[in-house]
Short mmCIF file of C-alpha atoms in Angstrom, two decimals:
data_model
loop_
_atom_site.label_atom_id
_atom_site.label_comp_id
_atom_site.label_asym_id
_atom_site.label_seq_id
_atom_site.Cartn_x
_atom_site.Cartn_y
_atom_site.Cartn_z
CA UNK V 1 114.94 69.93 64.11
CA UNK V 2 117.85 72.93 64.15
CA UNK V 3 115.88 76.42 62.08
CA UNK V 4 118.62 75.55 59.32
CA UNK V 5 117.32 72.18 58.40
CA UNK V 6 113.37 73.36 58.93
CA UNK V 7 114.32 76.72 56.54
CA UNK V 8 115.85 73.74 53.68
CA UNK V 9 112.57 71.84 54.09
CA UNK V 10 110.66 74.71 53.73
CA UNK V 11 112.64 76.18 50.84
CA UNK V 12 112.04 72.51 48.83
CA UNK V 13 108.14 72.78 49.73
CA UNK V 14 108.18 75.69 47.94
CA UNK V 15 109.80 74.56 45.32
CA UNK V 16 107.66 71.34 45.03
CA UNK V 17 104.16 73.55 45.50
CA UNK V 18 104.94 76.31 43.41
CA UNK V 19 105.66 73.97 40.24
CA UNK V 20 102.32 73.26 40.03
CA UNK V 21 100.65 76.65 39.30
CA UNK V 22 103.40 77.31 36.98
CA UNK V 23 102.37 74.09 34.67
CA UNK V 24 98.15 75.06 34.83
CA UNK V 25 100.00 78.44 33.22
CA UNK V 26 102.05 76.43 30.28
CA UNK V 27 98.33 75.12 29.48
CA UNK V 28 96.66 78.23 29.48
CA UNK V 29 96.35 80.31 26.33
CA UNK V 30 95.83 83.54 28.21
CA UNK V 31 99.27 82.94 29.70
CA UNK V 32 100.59 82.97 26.30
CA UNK V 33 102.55 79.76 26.54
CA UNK V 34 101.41 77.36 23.89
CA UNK V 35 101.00 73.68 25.39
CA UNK V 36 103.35 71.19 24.26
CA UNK V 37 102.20 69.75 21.00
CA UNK V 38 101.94 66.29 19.34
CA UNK V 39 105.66 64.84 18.53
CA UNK V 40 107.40 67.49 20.48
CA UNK V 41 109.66 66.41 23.22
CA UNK V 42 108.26 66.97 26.70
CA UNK V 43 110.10 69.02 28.96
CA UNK V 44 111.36 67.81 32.33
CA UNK V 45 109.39 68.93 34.79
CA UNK V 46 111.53 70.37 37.71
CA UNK V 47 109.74 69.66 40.38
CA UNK V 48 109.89 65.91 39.69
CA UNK V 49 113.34 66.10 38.60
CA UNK V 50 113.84 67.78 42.14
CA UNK V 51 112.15 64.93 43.92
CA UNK V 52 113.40 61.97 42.51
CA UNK V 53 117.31 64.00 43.04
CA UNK V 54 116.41 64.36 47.01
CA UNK V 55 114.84 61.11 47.39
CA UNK V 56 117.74 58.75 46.02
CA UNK V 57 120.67 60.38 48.47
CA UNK V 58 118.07 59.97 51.27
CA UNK V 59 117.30 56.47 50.61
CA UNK V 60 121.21 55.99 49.80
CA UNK V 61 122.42 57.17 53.33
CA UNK V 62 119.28 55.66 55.31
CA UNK V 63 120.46 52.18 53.75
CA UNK V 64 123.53 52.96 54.98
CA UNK V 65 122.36 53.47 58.60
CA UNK V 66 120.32 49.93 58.43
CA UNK V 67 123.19 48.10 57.20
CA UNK V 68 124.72 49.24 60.54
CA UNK V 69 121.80 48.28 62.39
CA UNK V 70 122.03 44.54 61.07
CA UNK V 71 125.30 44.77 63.69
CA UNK V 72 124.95 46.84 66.44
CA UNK V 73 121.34 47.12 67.33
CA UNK V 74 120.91 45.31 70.45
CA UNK V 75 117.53 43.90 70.56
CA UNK V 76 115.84 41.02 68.00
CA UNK V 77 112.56 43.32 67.58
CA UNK V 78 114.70 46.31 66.27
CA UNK V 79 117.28 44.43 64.35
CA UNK V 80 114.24 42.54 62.98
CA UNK V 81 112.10 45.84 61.99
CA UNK V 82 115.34 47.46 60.61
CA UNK V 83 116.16 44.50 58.46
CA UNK V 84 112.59 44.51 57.03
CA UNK V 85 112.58 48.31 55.96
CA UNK V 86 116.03 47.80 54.64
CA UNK V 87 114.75 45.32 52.09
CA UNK V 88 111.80 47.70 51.43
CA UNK V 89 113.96 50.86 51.12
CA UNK V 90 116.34 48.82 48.76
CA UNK V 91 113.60 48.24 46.45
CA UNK V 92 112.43 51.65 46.66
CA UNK V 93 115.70 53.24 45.35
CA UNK V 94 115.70 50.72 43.05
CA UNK V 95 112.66 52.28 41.35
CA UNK V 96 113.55 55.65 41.92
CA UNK V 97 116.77 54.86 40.14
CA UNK V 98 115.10 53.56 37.20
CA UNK V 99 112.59 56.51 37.06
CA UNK V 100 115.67 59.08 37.09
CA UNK V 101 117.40 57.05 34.51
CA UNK V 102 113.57 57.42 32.29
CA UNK V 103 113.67 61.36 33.01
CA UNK V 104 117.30 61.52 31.37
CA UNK V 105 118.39 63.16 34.67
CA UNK V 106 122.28 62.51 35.59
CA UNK V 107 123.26 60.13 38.42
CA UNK V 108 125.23 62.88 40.39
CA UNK V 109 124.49 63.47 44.08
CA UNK V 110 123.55 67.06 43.90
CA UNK V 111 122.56 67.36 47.81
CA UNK V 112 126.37 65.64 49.06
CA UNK V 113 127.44 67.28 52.19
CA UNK V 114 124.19 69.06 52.39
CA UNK V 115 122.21 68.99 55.85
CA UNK V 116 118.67 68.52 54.35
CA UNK V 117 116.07 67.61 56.69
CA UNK V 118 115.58 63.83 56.62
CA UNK V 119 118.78 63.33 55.30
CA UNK V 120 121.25 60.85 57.13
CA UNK V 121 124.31 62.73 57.00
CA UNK V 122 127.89 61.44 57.12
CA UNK V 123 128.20 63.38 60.55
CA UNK V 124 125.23 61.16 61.62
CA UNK V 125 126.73 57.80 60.17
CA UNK V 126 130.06 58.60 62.33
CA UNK V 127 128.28 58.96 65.51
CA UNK V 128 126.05 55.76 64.26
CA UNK V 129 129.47 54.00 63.75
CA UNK V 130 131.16 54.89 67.31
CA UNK V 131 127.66 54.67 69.19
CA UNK V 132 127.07 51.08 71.32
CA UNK V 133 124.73 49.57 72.76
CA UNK V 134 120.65 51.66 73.62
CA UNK V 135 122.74 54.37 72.53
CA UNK V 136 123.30 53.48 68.79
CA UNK V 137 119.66 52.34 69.18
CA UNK V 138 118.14 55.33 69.88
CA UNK V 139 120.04 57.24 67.55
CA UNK V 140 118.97 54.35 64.73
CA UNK V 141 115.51 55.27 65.54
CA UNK V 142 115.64 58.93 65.73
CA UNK V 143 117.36 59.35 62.73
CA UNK V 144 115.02 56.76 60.88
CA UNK V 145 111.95 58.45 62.41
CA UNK V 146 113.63 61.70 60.74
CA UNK V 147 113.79 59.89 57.60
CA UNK V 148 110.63 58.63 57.37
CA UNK V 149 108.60 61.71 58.12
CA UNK V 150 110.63 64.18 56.33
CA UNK V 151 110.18 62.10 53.16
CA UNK V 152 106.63 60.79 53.22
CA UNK V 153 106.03 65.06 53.70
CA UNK V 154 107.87 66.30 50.77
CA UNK V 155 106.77 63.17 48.75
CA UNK V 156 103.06 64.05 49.50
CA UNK V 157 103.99 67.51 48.25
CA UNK V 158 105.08 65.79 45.01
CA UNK V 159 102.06 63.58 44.21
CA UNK V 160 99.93 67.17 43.69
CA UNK V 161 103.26 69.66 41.87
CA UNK V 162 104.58 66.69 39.46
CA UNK V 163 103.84 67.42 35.98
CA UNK V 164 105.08 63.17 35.21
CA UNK V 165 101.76 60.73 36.14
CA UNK V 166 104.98 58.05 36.07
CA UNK V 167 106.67 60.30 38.68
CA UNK V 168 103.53 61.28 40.71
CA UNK V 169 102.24 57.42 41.06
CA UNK V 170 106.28 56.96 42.36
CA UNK V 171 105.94 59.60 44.73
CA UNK V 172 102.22 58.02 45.64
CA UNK V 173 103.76 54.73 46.38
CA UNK V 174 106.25 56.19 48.66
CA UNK V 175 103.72 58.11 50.58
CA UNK V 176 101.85 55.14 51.36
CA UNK V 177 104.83 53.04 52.41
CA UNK V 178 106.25 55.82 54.63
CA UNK V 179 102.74 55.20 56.34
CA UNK V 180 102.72 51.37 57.03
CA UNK V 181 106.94 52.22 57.97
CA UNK V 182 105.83 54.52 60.71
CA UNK V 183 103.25 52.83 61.86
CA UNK V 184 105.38 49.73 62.19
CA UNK V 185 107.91 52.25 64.33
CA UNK V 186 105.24 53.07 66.03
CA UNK V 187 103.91 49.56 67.03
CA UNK V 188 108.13 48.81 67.70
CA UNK V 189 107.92 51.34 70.48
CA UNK V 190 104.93 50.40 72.02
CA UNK V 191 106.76 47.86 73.03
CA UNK V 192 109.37 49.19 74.57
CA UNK V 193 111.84 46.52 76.56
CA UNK V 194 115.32 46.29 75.23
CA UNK V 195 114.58 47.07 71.52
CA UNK V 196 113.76 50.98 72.01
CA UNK V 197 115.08 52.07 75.02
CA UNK V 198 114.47 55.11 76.63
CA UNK V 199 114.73 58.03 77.07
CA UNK V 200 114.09 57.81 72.98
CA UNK V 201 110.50 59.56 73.24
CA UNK V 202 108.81 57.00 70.90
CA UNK V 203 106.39 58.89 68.14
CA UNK V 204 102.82 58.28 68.43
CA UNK V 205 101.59 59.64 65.32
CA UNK V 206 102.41 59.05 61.43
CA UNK V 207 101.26 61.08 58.57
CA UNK V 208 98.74 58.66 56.62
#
């Protein structure tokens, strides 16, 4: 990963972490902030509205990159494992959709043309596009790998700074599917042959 993209990741950790200090002070008395009361309207929190606005483009641009792979991947195994996390991602963004729709936030990609980590860029999806053969394979799993890792990371991040319980059990769900999704990239490349070719170095670790 180039410094750039580890200083954005870094940068959104904070962001994510730091939220959650800040709310135990709205509840405190000694802060002087009074705690929302009864029949008020709740405030959105910004760390979950921060989330779910990184999570949708990355699950937009990764679907992207698996429609490609339905193509242009050259062995059954991959094309078969990209097929099945394209149908789980889809339902993913789904609900991630529907949760930014229940947080009033606005449907505007606020991270376009941004090089987060994680993020499949439109630089990437050109080289995905002109790439053949173990070539467009390796770069489908590298940049999935990416993918995967970056967002089960800042999603676990999420699950403790939330101030929503409907965003935090979102970000929960994601964290544990990001686990069974790398360990199903990890059982791909154990087996090698045509459907991960080398010199991809396969990862033999996931988060969960």
């Amino acid at each position: 990963m180039t410094a750039r993209r580890t200083a954005a990741l870094l940068l959104l950790l904070v962001l994510l972490t730091s939220c959650a200090g800040e709310g135990d002070r709205r509840s405190d008395p000694a802060s002087g902030h009074s705690p929302t009361t009864a029949g008020s309207a709740p405030s959105l929190d910004p760390t979950d509205a921060a989330w779910v606005q990184l999570m949708i483009p990355m699950d937009e641009q990764a679907l992207v990159l698996l429609d490609l792979a339905a193509g242009k991947a050259t062995g059954p195994g991959l094309r078969s494992w990209a097929a099945r996390l394209r149908t789980a991602q889809a339902g993913e963004l789904a609900a991630l959709r529907g949760l930014r729709d229940r947080m009033g936030l606005p449907d505007t990609d606020l991270h376009k043309g941004h090089d987060m980590p994680g993020m499949v860029t439109a630089e990437d999806l050109d080289r995905a596009r002109a790439a053949r053969g173990a070539a467009f394979d390796r770069l489908l799993v590298t940049l999935i790998h990416d993918h995967l890792r970056q967002s089960e990371q800042v999603s676990r991040s999420a699950t403790a700074a939330g101030g929503s319980a409907d965003a935090r059990a979102r970000a929960r769900a994601l964290v544990a599917a990001r686990g069974e999704q790398l360990a199903a990239l990890t059982d791909l490349c154990a087996g090698r042959a045509a459907d991960v070719p080398e010199p991809f170095a396969c990862p033999s670790d996931h988060p969960v």
